[in-house]
Tab-separated table of C-alpha atoms in Angstrom:
chain	number	residue	atom	x	y	z
Q	1	UNK	CA	50.075	-40.089	-42.941
Q	2	UNK	CA	50.112	-37.999	-39.734
Q	3	UNK	CA	48.578	-35.110	-41.765
Q	4	UNK	CA	45.781	-37.527	-42.959
Q	5	UNK	CA	45.374	-38.424	-39.369
Q	6	UNK	CA	45.033	-34.805	-38.209
Q	7	UNK	CA	42.464	-33.733	-40.690
Q	8	UNK	CA	39.548	-35.104	-39.063
Q	9	UNK	CA	40.621	-33.436	-35.694
Q	10	UNK	CA	41.141	-30.154	-37.311
Q	11	UNK	CA	37.636	-30.401	-38.866
Q	12	UNK	CA	36.184	-31.135	-35.325
Q	13	UNK	CA	38.126	-28.066	-33.723
Q	14	UNK	CA	36.904	-25.701	-36.734
Q	15	UNK	CA	33.157	-26.865	-36.339
Q	16	UNK	CA	33.397	-26.164	-32.389
Q	17	UNK	CA	35.192	-22.671	-33.027
Q	18	UNK	CA	32.344	-21.557	-35.491
Q	19	UNK	CA	29.437	-22.661	-33.217
Q	20	UNK	CA	31.033	-20.631	-30.525
Q	21	UNK	CA	31.193	-17.748	-32.957
Q	22	UNK	CA	28.050	-18.435	-33.826
Q	23	UNK	CA	26.568	-18.458	-30.296
Q	24	UNK	CA	28.489	-15.626	-29.232
Q	25	UNK	CA	26.939	-13.515	-31.955
Q	26	UNK	CA	23.429	-14.540	-31.344
Q	27	UNK	CA	23.962	-13.884	-27.858
Q	28	UNK	CA	25.139	-10.382	-28.794
Q	29	UNK	CA	22.314	-9.787	-31.098
Q	30	UNK	CA	19.456	-10.926	-28.773
Q	31	UNK	CA	16.964	-8.705	-27.146
Q	32	UNK	CA	18.488	-7.486	-23.867
Q	33	UNK	CA	19.362	-4.483	-21.603
Q	34	UNK	CA	23.163	-3.859	-22.268
Q	35	UNK	CA	23.276	-1.148	-19.662
Q	36	UNK	CA	21.105	0.126	-16.892
Q	37	UNK	CA	22.275	3.027	-14.856
Q	38	UNK	CA	20.302	4.904	-12.269
Q	39	UNK	CA	21.322	8.599	-10.825
Q	40	UNK	CA	19.366	8.940	-7.131
Q	41	UNK	CA	19.314	12.427	-5.638
Q	42	UNK	CA	18.074	12.219	-1.926
Q	43	UNK	CA	16.517	15.680	-0.992
Q	44	UNK	CA	16.715	17.379	2.562
Q	45	UNK	CA	12.908	16.420	2.815
Q	46	UNK	CA	13.323	12.782	1.885
Q	47	UNK	CA	12.029	13.053	-1.658
Q	48	UNK	CA	14.004	10.862	-4.192
Q	49	UNK	CA	14.698	12.449	-7.710
Q	50	UNK	CA	15.726	9.735	-9.933
Q	51	UNK	CA	16.775	9.555	-13.598
Q	52	UNK	CA	17.443	5.940	-15.126
Q	53	UNK	CA	19.342	5.455	-18.201
Q	54	UNK	CA	18.637	2.130	-19.785
Q	55	UNK	CA	20.365	1.018	-23.313
Q	56	UNK	CA	18.621	-1.692	-24.616
Q	57	UNK	CA	19.191	-3.957	-28.125
Q	58	UNK	CA	15.852	-4.568	-30.079
Q	59	UNK	CA	14.994	-7.170	-32.460
Q	60	UNK	CA	11.554	-6.598	-32.511
Q	61	UNK	CA	10.735	-9.616	-30.733
Q	62	UNK	CA	9.530	-8.198	-27.016
Q	63	UNK	CA	10.455	-4.657	-27.803
Q	64	UNK	CA	8.510	-3.582	-30.591
Q	65	UNK	CA	6.752	-0.192	-29.947
Q	66	UNK	CA	8.930	0.550	-26.809
Q	67	UNK	CA	9.723	-0.536	-23.268
Q	68	UNK	CA	7.709	-0.597	-20.251
Q	69	UNK	CA	9.438	-0.135	-16.494
Q	70	UNK	CA	7.102	-1.357	-13.337
Q	71	UNK	CA	7.167	0.820	-10.329
Q	72	UNK	CA	5.671	-0.735	-7.048
Q	73	UNK	CA	4.069	1.935	-4.777
Q	74	UNK	CA	1.559	0.273	-2.633
Q	75	UNK	CA	3.024	-1.957	0.121
Q	76	UNK	CA	1.759	-3.076	3.779
Q	77	UNK	CA	3.339	-2.248	7.152
Q	78	UNK	CA	4.176	-4.516	9.740
Q	79	UNK	CA	0.330	-3.977	11.175
Q	80	UNK	CA	-0.877	-4.908	7.701
Q	81	UNK	CA	-1.907	-1.156	6.989
Q	82	UNK	CA	-1.677	0.078	3.444
Q	83	UNK	CA	1.264	2.038	2.910
Q	84	UNK	CA	1.534	3.972	-0.448
Q	85	UNK	CA	4.358	5.847	-1.625
Q	86	UNK	CA	4.317	8.801	-4.116
Q	87	UNK	CA	5.264	8.734	-7.797
Q	88	UNK	CA	5.503	11.344	-10.510
Q	89	UNK	CA	6.932	10.763	-13.938
Q	90	UNK	CA	8.806	13.980	-15.047
Q	91	UNK	CA	10.060	13.116	-18.409
Q	92	UNK	CA	11.079	10.386	-21.212
Q	93	UNK	CA	13.558	10.188	-23.898
Q	94	UNK	CA	14.715	7.755	-26.205
Q	95	UNK	CA	18.022	8.384	-28.096
Q	96	UNK	CA	17.911	11.961	-26.560
Q	97	UNK	CA	14.393	12.773	-28.307
Q	98	UNK	CA	11.487	13.195	-26.147
Q	99	UNK	CA	9.286	9.913	-26.163
Q	100	UNK	CA	5.656	9.316	-25.564
Q	101	UNK	CA	4.874	8.025	-22.204
Q	102	UNK	CA	2.076	7.023	-19.881
Q	103	UNK	CA	1.457	6.009	-16.323
Q	104	UNK	CA	-1.184	3.262	-15.444
Q	105	UNK	CA	-1.943	1.451	-12.740
Q	106	UNK	CA	-0.596	-2.053	-12.263
Q	107	UNK	CA	-0.725	-4.902	-9.845
Q	108	UNK	CA	0.916	-2.975	-6.592
Q	109	UNK	CA	2.142	0.135	-8.175
Q	110	UNK	CA	2.431	1.597	-11.411
Q	111	UNK	CA	3.337	0.811	-15.155
Q	112	UNK	CA	5.567	3.281	-16.981
Q	113	UNK	CA	4.985	2.638	-20.702
Q	114	UNK	CA	7.569	4.382	-23.040
Q	115	UNK	CA	6.925	4.469	-26.881
Q	116	UNK	CA	4.109	5.001	-29.425
Q	117	UNK	CA	1.618	1.756	-30.222
Q	118	UNK	CA	1.595	3.110	-33.623
Q	119	UNK	CA	5.291	3.507	-34.185
Q	120	UNK	CA	7.801	0.249	-34.267
Q	121	UNK	CA	11.197	0.651	-32.822
Q	122	UNK	CA	13.987	-0.017	-35.246
Q	123	UNK	CA	16.184	-2.750	-34.929
Q	124	UNK	CA	19.472	-2.079	-32.932
Q	125	UNK	CA	20.607	-0.344	-29.819
Q	126	UNK	CA	18.480	2.429	-28.291
Q	127	UNK	CA	18.814	4.355	-24.990
Q	128	UNK	CA	15.892	5.224	-22.966
Q	129	UNK	CA	15.561	7.944	-20.175
Q	130	UNK	CA	13.137	8.105	-17.553
Q	131	UNK	CA	13.161	11.055	-14.763
Q	132	UNK	CA	10.886	10.697	-11.776
Q	133	UNK	CA	10.392	11.826	-8.137
Q	134	UNK	CA	9.044	9.369	-5.256
Q	135	UNK	CA	8.699	10.148	-1.736
Q	136	UNK	CA	8.084	8.039	1.723
Q	137	UNK	CA	10.989	5.755	0.630
Q	138	UNK	CA	13.265	6.263	3.554
Q	139	UNK	CA	13.122	3.653	6.838
Q	140	UNK	CA	13.107	5.570	9.996
Q	141	UNK	CA	14.359	2.889	12.845
Q	142	UNK	CA	15.047	3.064	16.193
Q	143	UNK	CA	18.879	3.276	16.043
Q	144	UNK	CA	19.464	4.375	12.581
Q	145	UNK	CA	17.683	5.746	9.208
Q	146	UNK	CA	18.272	4.044	5.786
Q	147	UNK	CA	17.606	3.841	2.109
Q	148	UNK	CA	16.721	0.397	0.875
Q	149	UNK	CA	16.432	0.905	-2.981
Q	150	UNK	CA	15.697	-1.410	-5.770
Q	151	UNK	CA	17.844	-0.055	-8.548
Q	152	UNK	CA	16.761	-2.196	-11.678
Q	153	UNK	CA	13.572	-3.696	-10.610
Q	154	UNK	CA	12.860	-7.569	-10.795
Q	155	UNK	CA	10.358	-7.491	-13.643
Q	156	UNK	CA	12.266	-7.577	-16.669
Q	157	UNK	CA	11.803	-10.387	-18.986
Q	158	UNK	CA	15.304	-10.284	-20.792
Q	159	UNK	CA	18.758	-10.078	-18.924
Q	160	UNK	CA	20.828	-7.020	-18.250
Q	161	UNK	CA	24.432	-7.116	-19.236
Q	162	UNK	CA	25.570	-4.624	-16.890
Q	163	UNK	CA	23.801	-2.684	-13.915
Q	164	UNK	CA	24.964	0.334	-11.708
Q	165	UNK	CA	23.997	3.562	-9.836
Q	166	UNK	CA	25.217	6.410	-8.147
Q	167	UNK	CA	23.728	8.255	-4.835
Q	168	UNK	CA	24.047	11.578	-3.622
Q	169	UNK	CA	22.910	12.415	-0.021
Q	170	UNK	CA	21.839	15.844	1.458
Q	171	UNK	CA	24.989	17.643	3.037
Q	172	UNK	CA	23.998	16.911	6.511
Q	173	UNK	CA	24.868	13.332	6.013
Q	174	UNK	CA	28.573	13.066	5.920
Q	175	UNK	CA	30.182	10.535	3.778
Q	176	UNK	CA	32.041	9.039	6.486
Q	177	UNK	CA	28.984	8.590	8.393
Q	178	UNK	CA	27.315	6.164	5.619
Q	179	UNK	CA	27.296	2.357	5.622
Q	180	UNK	CA	26.989	0.970	2.255
Q	181	UNK	CA	25.479	-2.690	1.298
Q	182	UNK	CA	23.415	-4.380	-1.339
Q	183	UNK	CA	21.814	-7.327	-2.849
Q	184	UNK	CA	21.700	-9.202	-6.512
Q	185	UNK	CA	19.681	-11.720	-7.824
Q	186	UNK	CA	15.734	-12.687	-7.805
Q	187	UNK	CA	13.629	-11.182	-5.438
Q	188	UNK	CA	14.566	-12.059	-1.849
Q	189	UNK	CA	17.873	-13.064	-2.657
Q	190	UNK	CA	20.538	-12.406	-0.148
Q	191	UNK	CA	23.399	-12.656	-2.942
Q	192	UNK	CA	25.994	-9.589	-2.571
Q	193	UNK	CA	27.784	-9.791	-5.877
Q	194	UNK	CA	28.372	-6.156	-6.099
Q	195	UNK	CA	30.892	-3.504	-5.467
Q	196	UNK	CA	29.881	-0.374	-3.297
Q	197	UNK	CA	32.509	2.628	-3.048
Q	198	UNK	CA	32.442	6.330	-1.636
Q	199	UNK	CA	33.512	8.583	-4.597
Q	200	UNK	CA	35.775	11.595	-4.176
Q	201	UNK	CA	33.005	13.814	-5.162
Q	202	UNK	CA	30.964	12.733	-2.099
Q	203	UNK	CA	28.624	10.429	-4.137
Q	204	UNK	CA	28.122	6.319	-3.709
Q	205	UNK	CA	28.719	4.035	-6.515
Q	206	UNK	CA	27.413	0.819	-6.872
Q	207	UNK	CA	27.921	-1.966	-9.601
Q	208	UNK	CA	26.635	-5.406	-10.193
Q	209	UNK	CA	29.772	-7.648	-10.423
Q	210	UNK	CA	27.968	-10.290	-12.971
Q	211	UNK	CA	25.380	-10.000	-15.641
Q	212	UNK	CA	21.652	-10.129	-14.420
Q	213	UNK	CA	19.693	-12.659	-15.662
Q	214	UNK	CA	15.857	-12.349	-16.538
Q	215	UNK	CA	13.848	-11.393	-13.212
Q	216	UNK	CA	16.843	-10.490	-11.450
Q	217	UNK	CA	17.757	-7.052	-10.194
Q	218	UNK	CA	20.194	-5.082	-8.035
Q	219	UNK	CA	19.237	-3.388	-4.774
Q	220	UNK	CA	21.176	-0.857	-2.750
Q	221	UNK	CA	21.148	-0.012	0.876
Q	222	UNK	CA	22.565	3.239	2.610
Q	223	UNK	CA	22.244	3.688	6.186
Q	224	UNK	CA	23.106	6.646	8.580
Q	225	UNK	CA	22.706	7.628	12.367
Q	226	UNK	CA	19.271	9.107	13.308
Q	227	UNK	CA	18.455	13.064	13.122
Q	228	UNK	CA	20.029	13.697	10.009
Q	229	UNK	CA	16.826	13.812	7.879
Q	230	UNK	CA	13.548	14.584	9.685
Q	231	UNK	CA	10.876	11.858	9.609
Q	232	UNK	CA	7.162	12.782	9.077
Q	233	UNK	CA	5.605	14.720	11.915
Q	234	UNK	CA	2.606	13.324	13.812
Q	235	UNK	CA	-0.106	15.140	11.933
Q	236	UNK	CA	1.611	14.183	8.350
Q	237	UNK	CA	1.821	10.451	9.537
Q	238	UNK	CA	-2.047	10.661	10.496
Q	239	UNK	CA	-2.851	12.239	7.181
Q	240	UNK	CA	-0.927	9.466	5.457
Q	241	UNK	CA	-2.589	6.850	7.471
Q	242	UNK	CA	-6.079	7.809	6.672
Q	243	UNK	CA	-5.238	8.531	3.112
Q	244	UNK	CA	-3.881	5.203	2.505
Q	245	UNK	CA	-6.541	3.598	4.425
Q	246	UNK	CA	-9.360	5.116	3.431
Q	247	UNK	CA	-11.275	2.660	1.978
Q	248	UNK	CA	-11.137	0.453	5.005
Q	249	UNK	CA	-11.793	2.812	7.553
Q	250	UNK	CA	-14.828	3.945	5.744
Q	251	UNK	CA	-15.991	-0.221	5.912
Q	252	UNK	CA	-14.924	0.072	9.654
Q	253	UNK	CA	-17.111	3.272	10.461
Q	254	UNK	CA	-20.026	1.838	8.610
Q	255	UNK	CA	-20.231	-1.369	10.682
Q	256	UNK	CA	-19.733	0.530	13.730
Q	257	UNK	CA	-22.561	2.739	12.970
Q	258	UNK	CA	-24.710	-0.239	11.941
Q	259	UNK	CA	-23.799	-1.754	15.626
Q	260	UNK	CA	-24.534	1.298	17.322
Q	261	UNK	CA	-27.774	1.348	15.582
Q	262	UNK	CA	-28.851	-2.062	16.539
Q	263	UNK	CA	-27.763	-1.733	19.937
Q	264	UNK	CA	-29.944	1.151	20.572
Q	265	UNK	CA	-32.975	-0.614	19.202
Q	266	UNK	CA	-32.595	-3.142	21.636
Q	267	UNK	CA	-32.011	-1.080	24.731
Q	268	UNK	CA	-35.216	1.150	23.348
Q	269	UNK	CA	-37.028	-2.133	23.036
Q	270	UNK	CA	-36.870	-3.136	26.833
Q	271	UNK	CA	-39.425	-2.042	29.162
Q	272	UNK	CA	-38.414	0.778	31.220
Q	273	UNK	CA	-38.357	0.308	35.161
Q	274	UNK	CA	-40.826	2.328	37.019
Q	275	UNK	CA	-40.193	5.169	39.255
Q	276	UNK	CA	-40.759	5.279	43.071
Q	277	UNK	CA	-43.537	7.372	42.397
Q	278	UNK	CA	-45.266	5.030	39.867
Q	279	UNK	CA	-44.771	1.947	42.254
Q	280	UNK	CA	-46.553	4.192	45.183
Q	281	UNK	CA	-49.424	5.093	42.617
Q	282	UNK	CA	-49.414	1.128	41.706
Q	283	UNK	CA	-49.939	0.205	45.330
Q	284	UNK	CA	-52.514	3.102	46.102
Q	285	UNK	CA	-54.297	1.281	42.854
Q	286	UNK	CA	-53.995	-2.297	44.125
Q	287	UNK	CA	-55.695	-1.195	47.573
Q	288	UNK	CA	-58.411	0.734	45.866
Q	289	UNK	CA	-59.484	-2.428	43.998
Q	290	UNK	CA	-59.700	-4.256	46.913
Q	291	UNK	CA	-62.352	-1.742	48.243
Q	292	UNK	CA	-64.550	-1.352	45.563
Q	293	UNK	CA	-65.702	-2.847	42.472
Q	294	UNK	CA	-63.468	-2.653	39.708
Q	295	UNK	CA	-65.121	-1.730	36.021
Q	296	UNK	CA	-64.041	-4.037	33.125
Q	297	UNK	CA	-62.735	-2.474	29.912
Q	298	UNK	CA	-62.544	-4.497	26.590
Q	299	UNK	CA	-59.112	-3.544	26.038
Q	300	UNK	CA	-57.967	-5.097	29.014
Q	301	UNK	CA	-58.192	-1.463	31.252
Q	302	UNK	CA	-59.559	-1.467	34.555
Q	303	UNK	CA	-60.772	1.989	36.401
Q	304	UNK	CA	-61.450	2.492	39.974
Q	305	UNK	CA	-61.932	5.285	42.122
Q	306	UNK	CA	-59.802	5.950	45.344
Q	307	UNK	CA	-58.830	8.511	47.628
Q	308	UNK	CA	-55.326	10.434	47.376
Q	309	UNK	CA	-54.801	12.220	51.109
Q	310	UNK	CA	-56.804	14.931	51.770
Q	311	UNK	CA	-57.407	16.346	48.146
Q	312	UNK	CA	-60.582	14.491	47.836
Q	313	UNK	CA	-61.302	11.624	45.364
Q	314	UNK	CA	-59.451	11.182	41.978
Q	315	UNK	CA	-59.795	8.801	39.402
Q	316	UNK	CA	-56.966	6.639	38.192
Q	317	UNK	CA	-56.647	4.171	35.177
Q	318	UNK	CA	-54.554	1.341	35.644
Q	319	UNK	CA	-53.541	-1.047	32.884
Q	320	UNK	CA	-53.207	-4.422	33.549
Q	321	UNK	CA	-51.497	-7.060	30.912
Q	322	UNK	CA	-54.090	-9.457	30.934
Q	323	UNK	CA	-51.554	-12.201	29.555
Q	324	UNK	CA	-48.442	-11.705	31.923
Q	325	UNK	CA	-50.845	-10.882	34.705
Q	326	UNK	CA	-48.571	-7.698	35.945
Q	327	UNK	CA	-49.511	-4.176	35.710
Q	328	UNK	CA	-47.759	-1.803	33.248
Q	329	UNK	CA	-48.408	1.668	34.089
Q	330	UNK	CA	-50.935	3.938	36.058
Q	331	UNK	CA	-52.179	7.379	34.781
Q	332	UNK	CA	-53.806	9.623	37.071
Q	333	UNK	CA	-57.054	11.368	36.060
Q	334	UNK	CA	-57.217	15.167	36.837
Q	335	UNK	CA	-58.173	15.518	40.479
Q	336	UNK	CA	-61.525	16.456	41.406
């Protein structure tokens, strides 16, 4: 009797166990990044040399011809000016063999394509490696300098089972003087579900303590005292600024030239103030008109003879603005 009652219970438990196994199998066989590891080397001049090793499982759904990696290069500084970091792809492999690759402009940076559009990636596990260099990634602050680095990026459309990074700093930066920090989760997250440790070989290791969901990532922070890595010189900073903001500066320069042009037109269009000599001639001419008869001219010019000191008689033409009723200029004729 008891055995008869227990049979339905065993059947139900068996069904749950089967569903669990099927779910685990489907989870393991779905497209994902099984491991994402980044080796980061900071050089004395501030350049970063990076090699990323990305192990994926492909079912032909999203990973059909290969994978792509998005890398931001265009930022805004605190004043709203453009700040563009350098990026150069130096190599790409799939399963330890050279892989076709290309870099295209995308959104606020670069998109690196790994794969051939004419070749399908076989179903299963594959390991991609991409190597690149980048500069202008360090932050030079008032009381310290730091490297803030997004290891995985936040653009992946599938989960990352495990994420980690190792960082090597120049010999000038002692391991004991380095502070470590980091973040996990979506962009802007302050979650700190990671482990960061200093290694006996002088490197620093970071590791996420949980799987990352789609659009989540691992970011790391290393900071040290100032003066161990030289910041860009004033000339280099100015060169970067003019290069990064060339289009905006050309536009501003064009507007300034246009304003100067119109301001010059306005100034040149105003009547010029007469000199003392011009005023003296005008007064003398007015007196001469009072002593003699003026000769009318069809274009509004009146002529009158008048005496100029001991030099005899001279001739002068007085241009009169009939509409405004004012004298504009006096042009003395040759003395005779």
